[in-house]
PDB file of C-alpha atoms in Angstrom:
ATOM      1  CA  MET A 172     172.780 167.090 -54.851  1.00 47.00           C
ATOM      2  CA  ARG A 173     170.754 170.288 -55.650  1.00 45.00           C
ATOM      3  CA  SER A 174     171.175 173.730 -55.743  1.00 44.00           C
ATOM      4  CA  ILE A 175     168.872 175.660 -52.759  1.00 42.00           C
ATOM      5  CA  PHE A 176     168.920 178.847 -55.260  1.00 42.00           C
ATOM      6  CA  ARG A 177     167.249 177.845 -58.307  1.00 43.00           C
ATOM      7  CA  SER A 178     164.273 179.171 -60.325  1.00 39.00           C
ATOM      8  CA  ILE A 179     160.712 179.847 -59.274  1.00 37.00           C
ATOM      9  CA  ASP A 180     160.264 176.634 -61.581  1.00 48.00           C
ATOM     10  CA  TYR A 181     162.162 174.962 -59.089  1.00 46.00           C
ATOM     11  CA  GLN A 182     160.472 176.203 -56.045  1.00 46.00           C
ATOM     12  CA  GLU A 183     157.226 175.030 -57.616  1.00 46.00           C
ATOM     13  CA  PHE A 184     158.750 171.594 -58.120  1.00 48.00           C
ATOM     14  CA  VAL A 185     159.616 171.144 -54.536  1.00 49.00           C
ATOM     15  CA  ALA A 186     156.232 172.474 -53.268  1.00 42.00           C
ATOM     16  CA  ASN A 187     154.578 169.601 -55.380  1.00 46.00           C
ATOM     17  CA  SER A 188     156.351 167.257 -53.190  1.00 45.00           C
ATOM     18  CA  VAL A 189     157.737 164.884 -56.086  1.00 46.00           C
ATOM     19  CA  MET A 190     161.048 163.724 -54.955  1.00 54.00           C
ATOM     20  CA  GLN A 191     159.890 160.507 -54.444  1.00 52.00           C
ATOM     21  CA  ALA A 192     158.968 159.989 -57.524  1.00 63.00           C
ATOM     22  CA  SER A 193     162.534 160.392 -58.866  1.00 80.00           C
ATOM     23  CA  PHE A 194     162.220 157.734 -61.478  1.00 77.00           C
ATOM     24  CA  ASN A 195     160.025 159.493 -63.481  1.00 83.00           C
ATOM     25  CA  TRP A 196     161.369 163.240 -63.167  1.00 90.00           C
ATOM     26  CA  GLY A 197     162.491 163.125 -67.205  1.00 85.00           C
ATOM     27  CA  LYS A 198     158.449 163.029 -67.941  1.00 83.00           C
ATOM     28  CA  LEU A 199     157.545 166.011 -65.789  1.00 84.00           C
ATOM     29  CA  SER A 200     159.355 168.346 -67.973  1.00 89.00           C
ATOM     30  CA  PRO A 201     161.333 168.712 -71.122  1.00 91.00           C
ATOM     31  CA  ASP A 202     163.827 170.574 -68.931  1.00 94.00           C
ATOM     32  CA  TYR A 203     164.248 167.445 -66.701  1.00 94.00           C
ATOM     33  CA  ARG A 204     165.196 165.404 -69.761  1.00 94.00           C
ATOM     34  CA  LEU A 205     168.395 164.286 -68.560  1.00 96.00           C
ATOM     35  CA  CYS A 206     166.932 162.747 -65.606  1.00 95.00           C
ATOM     36  CA  GLN A 207     165.885 159.860 -67.907  1.00 94.00           C
ATOM     37  CA  THR A 208     168.443 159.664 -70.481  1.00 96.00           C
ATOM     38  CA  GLY A 209     171.702 160.983 -68.879  1.00 97.00           C
ATOM     39  CA  THR A 210     174.935 158.772 -68.822  1.00 98.00           C
ATOM     40  CA  GLN A 211     176.382 160.231 -65.601  1.00 98.00           C
ATOM     41  CA  GLN A 212     173.416 160.101 -63.112  1.00 98.00           C
ATOM     42  CA  SER A 213     173.763 160.630 -59.178  1.00 98.00           C
ATOM     43  CA  PRO A 214     173.536 159.276 -57.028  1.00 98.00           C
ATOM     44  CA  ILE A 215     175.255 155.877 -57.148  1.00 98.00           C
ATOM     45  CA  ALA A 216     176.008 152.879 -54.883  1.00 98.00           C
ATOM     46  CA  LEU A 217     179.328 153.222 -53.910  1.00 98.00           C
ATOM     47  CA  SER A 218     181.520 150.243 -51.620  1.00 97.00           C
ATOM     48  CA  LEU A 219     185.080 149.375 -50.714  1.00 96.00           C
ATOM     49  CA  GLY A 220     184.985 147.146 -54.198  1.00 95.00           C
ATOM     50  CA  ASN A 221     185.428 150.306 -55.729  1.00 95.00           C
ATOM     51  CA  GLY A 222     188.686 151.097 -54.137  1.00 97.00           C
ATOM     52  CA  LEU A 223     189.452 154.591 -52.624  1.00 98.00           C
ATOM     53  CA  SER A 224     190.448 157.490 -55.202  1.00 98.00           C
ATOM     54  CA  LEU A 225     194.172 158.419 -55.385  1.00 95.00           C
ATOM     55  CA  ASN A 226     193.506 160.896 -58.011  1.00 94.00           C
ATOM     56  CA  HIS A 227     191.974 164.511 -58.155  1.00 97.00           C
ATOM     57  CA  VAL A 228     192.952 164.856 -54.256  1.00 97.00           C
ATOM     58  CA  PRO A 229     191.426 168.140 -53.344  1.00 98.00           C
ATOM     59  CA  LYS A 230     193.243 170.872 -51.340  1.00 98.00           C
ATOM     60  CA  PHE A 231     190.802 172.988 -49.028  1.00 98.00           C
ATOM     61  CA  ASN A 232     190.918 176.931 -48.586  1.00 97.00           C
ATOM     62  CA  TYR A 233     188.485 177.041 -45.755  1.00 96.00           C
ATOM     63  CA  ASN A 234     189.606 179.972 -43.464  1.00 88.00           C
ATOM     64  CA  GLY A 235     187.907 181.324 -40.380  1.00 89.00           C
ATOM     65  CA  SER A 236     184.276 182.420 -40.036  1.00 95.00           C
ATOM     66  CA  VAL A 237     181.771 182.940 -43.381  1.00 97.00           C
ATOM     67  CA  ALA A 238     178.829 185.067 -43.332  1.00 98.00           C
ATOM     68  CA  GLY A 239     175.645 183.593 -44.776  1.00 98.00           C
ATOM     69  CA  ASN A 240     172.008 182.641 -44.232  1.00 97.00           C
ATOM     70  CA  PHE A 241     170.580 179.391 -42.426  1.00 97.00           C
ATOM     71  CA  ALA A 242     167.171 178.344 -44.012  1.00 96.00           C
ATOM     72  CA  ASN A 243     164.977 175.552 -44.698  1.00 95.00           C
ATOM     73  CA  TRP A 244     165.430 174.382 -48.362  1.00 92.00           C
ATOM     74  CA  GLY A 245     162.159 172.582 -48.333  1.00 90.00           C
ATOM     75  CA  TYR A 246     163.218 169.287 -47.646  1.00 93.00           C
ATOM     76  CA  GLY A 247     165.827 170.047 -44.976  1.00 96.00           C
ATOM     77  CA  PRO A 248     168.501 172.505 -43.232  1.00 97.00           C
ATOM     78  CA  ALA A 249     170.582 174.752 -45.795  1.00 97.00           C
ATOM     79  CA  PHE A 250     172.684 177.350 -45.912  1.00 98.00           C
ATOM     80  CA  THR A 251     173.759 179.690 -48.501  1.00 98.00           C
ATOM     81  CA  VAL A 252     177.057 181.604 -48.110  1.00 98.00           C
ATOM     82  CA  ALA A 253     176.662 185.620 -48.450  1.00 97.00           C
ATOM     83  CA  HIS A 254     177.186 186.201 -52.118  1.00 97.00           C
ATOM     84  CA  ASN A 255     179.028 190.197 -52.871  1.00 94.00           C
ATOM     85  CA  GLY A 256     178.467 189.031 -56.985  1.00 96.00           C
ATOM     86  CA  ASP A 257     182.155 187.634 -57.224  1.00 98.00           C
ATOM     87  CA  TRP A 258     182.320 183.978 -56.309  1.00 98.00           C
ATOM     88  CA  THR A 259     186.148 183.687 -56.004  1.00 97.00           C
ATOM     89  CA  SER A 260     185.740 185.788 -52.621  1.00 97.00           C
ATOM     90  CA  HIS A 261     184.033 182.628 -51.434  1.00 98.00           C
ATOM     91  CA  PRO A 262     185.626 179.577 -49.549  1.00 98.00           C
ATOM     92  CA  SER A 263     187.036 177.482 -52.011  1.00 98.00           C
ATOM     93  CA  PHE A 264     188.764 173.927 -52.582  1.00 98.00           C
ATOM     94  CA  THR A 265     191.050 173.096 -55.902  1.00 98.00           C
ATOM     95  CA  TYR A 266     191.630 169.607 -57.541  1.00 97.00           C
ATOM     96  CA  ASP A 267     193.154 168.847 -60.582  1.00 96.00           C
ATOM     97  CA  ASN A 268     194.383 172.854 -60.961  1.00 95.00           C
ATOM     98  CA  GLU A 269     190.848 173.794 -61.191  1.00 97.00           C
ATOM     99  CA  THR A 270     189.278 175.926 -58.448  1.00 98.00           C
ATOM    100  CA  LEU A 271     185.844 175.701 -57.265  1.00 98.00           C
ATOM    101  CA  TYR A 272     183.919 177.943 -55.132  1.00 98.00           C
ATOM    102  CA  LEU A 273     181.414 177.390 -52.491  1.00 98.00           C
ATOM    103  CA  LYS A 274     177.699 178.444 -53.024  1.00 98.00           C
ATOM    104  CA  GLY A 275     175.994 176.700 -50.050  1.00 98.00           C
ATOM    105  CA  TRP A 276     175.052 173.596 -48.377  1.00 98.00           C
ATOM    106  CA  HIS A 277     172.057 171.625 -47.848  1.00 97.00           C
ATOM    107  CA  ILE A 278     170.783 168.162 -46.192  1.00 98.00           C
ATOM    108  CA  HIS A 279     169.274 165.283 -47.622  1.00 96.00           C
ATOM    109  CA  ALA A 280     167.335 162.723 -44.952  1.00 97.00           C
ATOM    110  CA  PRO A 281     168.072 159.711 -45.895  1.00 97.00           C
ATOM    111  CA  ALA A 282     171.662 159.941 -47.626  1.00 98.00           C
ATOM    112  CA  ASP A 283     171.871 159.651 -51.434  1.00 97.00           C
ATOM    113  CA  HIS A 284     174.759 157.799 -51.675  1.00 98.00           C
ATOM    114  CA  SER A 285     174.699 154.106 -49.921  1.00 98.00           C
ATOM    115  CA  VAL A 286     177.837 152.785 -49.390  1.00 98.00           C
ATOM    116  CA  GLY A 287     178.401 148.722 -48.784  1.00 96.00           C
ATOM    117  CA  GLY A 288     174.575 148.797 -49.302  1.00 96.00           C
ATOM    118  CA  ASP A 289     174.039 150.925 -46.050  1.00 96.00           C
ATOM    119  CA  ARG A 290     172.740 154.418 -46.374  1.00 97.00           C
ATOM    120  CA  SER A 291     173.025 156.763 -43.728  1.00 98.00           C
ATOM    121  CA  LYS A 292     170.376 158.636 -41.943  1.00 98.00           C
ATOM    122  CA  ALA A 293     171.476 162.125 -44.024  1.00 98.00           C
ATOM    123  CA  GLU A 294     173.716 163.807 -46.152  1.00 98.00           C
ATOM    124  CA  MET A 295     175.193 167.316 -46.554  1.00 98.00           C
ATOM    125  CA  HIS A 296     176.408 168.518 -49.705  1.00 98.00           C
ATOM    126  CA  PHE A 297     179.067 171.299 -50.213  1.00 98.00           C
ATOM    127  CA  VAL A 298     177.961 172.593 -53.459  1.00 98.00           C
ATOM    128  CA  HIS A 299     180.880 174.553 -55.442  1.00 98.00           C
ATOM    129  CA  VAL A 300     180.648 176.119 -58.745  1.00 98.00           C
ATOM    130  CA  ASP A 301     183.155 178.281 -61.064  1.00 98.00           C
ATOM    131  CA  ALA A 302     184.120 181.783 -61.296  1.00 98.00           C
ATOM    132  CA  GLU A 303     180.619 182.221 -63.350  1.00 97.00           C
ATOM    133  CA  GLY A 304     179.063 180.603 -60.985  1.00 97.00           C
ATOM    134  CA  HIS A 305     177.938 176.998 -62.645  1.00 97.00           C
ATOM    135  CA  GLU A 306     177.935 173.997 -60.684  1.00 97.00           C
ATOM    136  CA  GLY A 307     180.897 171.798 -60.847  1.00 98.00           C
ATOM    137  CA  ALA A 308     181.687 170.205 -57.699  1.00 98.00           C
ATOM    138  CA  VAL A 309     180.076 169.021 -54.621  1.00 98.00           C
ATOM    139  CA  LEU A 310     181.350 167.419 -51.112  1.00 98.00           C
ATOM    140  CA  ALA A 311     179.452 164.657 -50.021  1.00 98.00           C
ATOM    141  CA  PHE A 312     179.331 164.134 -46.116  1.00 98.00           C
ATOM    142  CA  ARG A 313     177.264 161.288 -44.987  1.00 98.00           C
ATOM    143  CA  LEU A 314     175.760 162.093 -41.280  1.00 98.00           C
ATOM    144  CA  ASP A 315     175.322 159.363 -38.681  1.00 98.00           C
ATOM    145  CA  PRO A 316     174.420 159.603 -35.031  1.00 98.00           C
ATOM    146  CA  GLY A 317     177.156 159.171 -32.628  1.00 98.00           C
ATOM    147  CA  ASN A 318     177.787 159.560 -28.654  1.00 96.00           C
ATOM    148  CA  PHE A 319     178.885 163.630 -28.842  1.00 97.00           C
ATOM    149  CA  ASN A 320     177.920 166.810 -30.640  1.00 98.00           C
ATOM    150  CA  ASN A 321     179.718 167.633 -33.663  1.00 98.00           C
ATOM    151  CA  THR A 322     181.192 171.193 -33.034  1.00 98.00           C
ATOM    152  CA  PHE A 323     180.055 171.978 -36.883  1.00 98.00           C
ATOM    153  CA  PHE A 324     176.358 171.718 -36.124  1.00 98.00           C
ATOM    154  CA  ASP A 325     176.802 173.412 -32.514  1.00 98.00           C
ATOM    155  CA  GLN A 326     177.551 176.518 -34.633  1.00 97.00           C
ATOM    156  CA  LEU A 327     173.814 176.196 -35.902  1.00 97.00           C
ATOM    157  CA  PRO A 328     171.221 178.223 -34.183  1.00 96.00           C
ATOM    158  CA  PRO A 329     167.795 176.086 -33.717  1.00 95.00           C
ATOM    159  CA  MET A 330     166.809 174.151 -36.731  1.00 94.00           C
ATOM    160  CA  ILE A 331     164.195 175.801 -39.167  1.00 92.00           C
ATOM    161  CA  GLY A 332     161.244 173.922 -40.117  1.00 89.00           C
ATOM    162  CA  PHE A 333     159.068 173.755 -43.037  1.00 85.00           C
ATOM    163  CA  ASP A 334     156.229 176.367 -41.185  1.00 83.00           C
ATOM    164  CA  GLU A 335     159.000 178.726 -41.333  1.00 85.00           C
ATOM    165  CA  MET A 336     160.533 178.049 -44.888  1.00 81.00           C
ATOM    166  CA  GLN A 337     160.013 182.142 -45.662  1.00 85.00           C
ATOM    167  CA  THR A 338     162.815 182.752 -42.810  1.00 90.00           C
ATOM    168  CA  GLN A 339     166.580 183.068 -43.261  1.00 94.00           C
ATOM    169  CA  GLU A 340     168.564 183.301 -40.261  1.00 96.00           C
ATOM    170  CA  PRO A 341     172.173 185.467 -41.034  1.00 97.00           C
ATOM    171  CA  VAL A 342     174.688 183.491 -39.041  1.00 97.00           C
ATOM    172  CA  ASP A 343     178.825 182.712 -39.188  1.00 98.00           C
ATOM    173  CA  LEU A 344     179.973 179.319 -39.789  1.00 98.00           C
ATOM    174  CA  ASP A 345     183.420 178.395 -39.256  1.00 98.00           C
ATOM    175  CA  LEU A 346     182.901 175.687 -42.085  1.00 97.00           C
ATOM    176  CA  SER A 347     186.521 173.833 -41.617  1.00 97.00           C
ATOM    177  CA  LEU A 348     184.605 172.128 -38.850  1.00 98.00           C
ATOM    178  CA  ALA A 349     182.999 170.053 -40.904  1.00 98.00           C
ATOM    179  CA  LEU A 350     186.326 169.165 -43.219  1.00 98.00           C
ATOM    180  CA  GLU A 351     187.897 168.539 -40.078  1.00 97.00           C
ATOM    181  CA  SER A 352     184.862 165.998 -39.252  1.00 98.00           C
ATOM    182  CA  VAL A 353     185.982 163.802 -42.169  1.00 98.00           C
ATOM    183  CA  LEU A 354     189.659 164.608 -42.013  1.00 97.00           C
ATOM    184  CA  HIS A 355     189.768 166.844 -44.911  1.00 98.00           C
ATOM    185  CA  PHE A 356     188.302 163.867 -47.283  1.00 98.00           C
ATOM    186  CA  ASN A 357     192.026 162.054 -46.669  1.00 97.00           C
ATOM    187  CA  GLU A 358     189.989 158.908 -47.875  1.00 98.00           C
ATOM    188  CA  PHE A 359     187.279 159.370 -50.617  1.00 98.00           C
ATOM    189  CA  TRP A 360     185.303 157.803 -53.308  1.00 98.00           C
ATOM    190  CA  THR A 361     185.074 160.278 -56.516  1.00 98.00           C
ATOM    191  CA  TYR A 362     183.292 160.090 -59.724  1.00 98.00           C
ATOM    192  CA  GLN A 363     181.666 162.088 -62.739  1.00 98.00           C
ATOM    193  CA  GLY A 364     178.116 162.657 -61.759  1.00 98.00           C
ATOM    194  CA  SER A 365     175.331 164.982 -61.946  1.00 98.00           C
ATOM    195  CA  LEU A 366     172.678 166.824 -59.993  1.00 95.00           C
ATOM    196  CA  THR A 367     170.508 164.870 -57.833  1.00 95.00           C
ATOM    197  CA  SER A 368     167.327 166.728 -58.793  1.00 90.00           C
ATOM    198  CA  PRO A 369     165.763 168.413 -61.496  1.00 92.00           C
ATOM    199  CA  PRO A 370     167.328 169.526 -63.787  1.00 94.00           C
ATOM    200  CA  CYS A 371     169.962 166.396 -62.978  1.00 96.00           C
ATOM    201  CA  HIS A 372     172.883 168.699 -65.190  1.00 96.00           C
ATOM    202  CA  GLU A 373     175.846 166.119 -65.360  1.00 98.00           C
ATOM    203  CA  GLY A 374     179.644 167.231 -65.475  1.00 97.00           C
ATOM    204  CA  ILE A 375     179.454 167.423 -61.559  1.00 98.00           C
ATOM    205  CA  ARG A 376     182.423 166.071 -60.120  1.00 98.00           C
ATOM    206  CA  TRP A 377     181.527 164.115 -56.971  1.00 98.00           C
ATOM    207  CA  PHE A 378     183.531 163.711 -53.501  1.00 98.00           C
ATOM    208  CA  VAL A 379     181.810 161.537 -51.153  1.00 98.00           C
ATOM    209  CA  ALA A 380     183.914 161.055 -48.033  1.00 98.00           C
ATOM    210  CA  ARG A 381     184.848 157.434 -46.724  1.00 98.00           C
ATOM    211  CA  GLN A 382     184.797 158.639 -42.961  1.00 98.00           C
ATOM    212  CA  ILE A 383     181.083 159.240 -41.365  1.00 98.00           C
ATOM    213  CA  MET A 384     180.420 162.505 -39.964  1.00 98.00           C
ATOM    214  CA  PHE A 385     179.100 161.722 -36.918  1.00 98.00           C
ATOM    215  CA  THR A 386     176.540 164.172 -34.612  1.00 98.00           C
ATOM    216  CA  GLY A 387     175.309 163.987 -31.216  1.00 98.00           C
ATOM    217  CA  VAL A 388     171.654 162.073 -30.998  1.00 98.00           C
ATOM    218  CA  GLU A 389     169.665 165.012 -30.025  1.00 98.00           C
ATOM    219  CA  GLN A 390     171.640 167.046 -33.218  1.00 98.00           C
ATOM    220  CA  MET A 391     170.244 164.066 -35.510  1.00 98.00           C
ATOM    221  CA  GLN A 392     166.838 164.360 -34.095  1.00 98.00           C
ATOM    222  CA  ALA A 393     166.708 168.008 -34.777  1.00 97.00           C
ATOM    223  CA  ILE A 394     167.836 167.666 -38.774  1.00 98.00           C
ATOM    224  CA  LEU A 395     165.558 164.727 -39.030  1.00 97.00           C
ATOM    225  CA  GLY A 396     163.177 166.832 -37.339  1.00 97.00           C
ATOM    226  CA  ALA A 397     163.530 169.855 -40.367  1.00 97.00           C
ATOM    227  CA  SER A 398     163.549 167.069 -42.876  1.00 96.00           C
ATOM    228  CA  THR A 399     161.276 165.589 -44.861  1.00 93.00           C
ATOM    229  CA  TYR A 400     162.222 162.484 -47.616  1.00 93.00           C
ATOM    230  CA  SER A 401     164.863 163.679 -50.410  1.00 92.00           C
ATOM    231  CA  ALA A 402     167.123 161.146 -51.479  1.00 94.00           C
ATOM    232  CA  ARG A 403     166.627 160.243 -54.952  1.00 95.00           C
ATOM    233  CA  ALA A 404     166.669 156.670 -56.092  1.00 93.00           C
ATOM    234  CA  GLU A 405     170.136 155.270 -56.626  1.00 95.00           C
ATOM    235  CA  GLN A 406     171.308 155.567 -60.309  1.00 96.00           C
ATOM    236  CA  GLU A 407     172.930 152.299 -62.322  1.00 95.00           C
ATOM    237  CA  VAL A 408     176.647 153.001 -63.111  1.00 97.00           C
ATOM    238  CA  TRP A 409     176.891 153.753 -66.527  1.00 97.00           C
ATOM    239  CA  GLN A 410     179.617 156.474 -67.962  1.00 97.00           C
ATOM    240  CA  HIS A 411     180.859 157.644 -64.226  1.00 97.00           C
ATOM    241  CA  ARG A 412     184.277 156.575 -64.134  1.00 95.00           C
ATOM    242  CA  ILE A 413     184.614 155.901 -60.745  1.00 97.00           C
ATOM    243  CA  ASN A 414     187.945 156.943 -59.248  1.00 97.00           C
ATOM    244  CA  GLU A 415     189.165 157.561 -62.505  1.00 94.00           C
TER     245      GLU A 415
END
């Protein structure tokens, strides 16, 4: 996972295009130390051998259209929910009696997480924060091309490319259409992990849908055309507590 709403330092990091050197992030800055030394770093490889989670089942409060800005985060398409200073007014989900609020989403290509050794063409991350705005959980949607257009991506304007990175296009999205595409996470893996880009903060609860979110061929071509490589190298499983 990454946040598209970070500091100038992070924007400089993006501009330097060091995503592909993720094995060495911890040496780039003292602030990125966890990238090298953390015990719950993301992403990790998943498989049906891990089983599927029966715990931490998410319950969603995603109703109606949500206003925000569509942009390119420097590696691909992204959306920021319009913020009025009150995170609790955002779409939310609850697990284990904890409620977290959507900050926005962004796409990595290829996918961060592999499942059974297969890495999807892209992965969309719905980043959620607590009431104070601290990142706490990510819903991960693996994206692959299918035979029909996806109604969620049908809502988007034309993809914003790298030459238009300063562009932010206001748009209203029905985010529940994404949840419908993966059956509202009725089957999922979950684990305690981290951001998948510097500063690699840990304590992030990941939910990775088992169902693939299929797009149309042209939709996937548009996503990939607006994206560049942004998958972090998979991390060794250590203290991640998969499905626990």
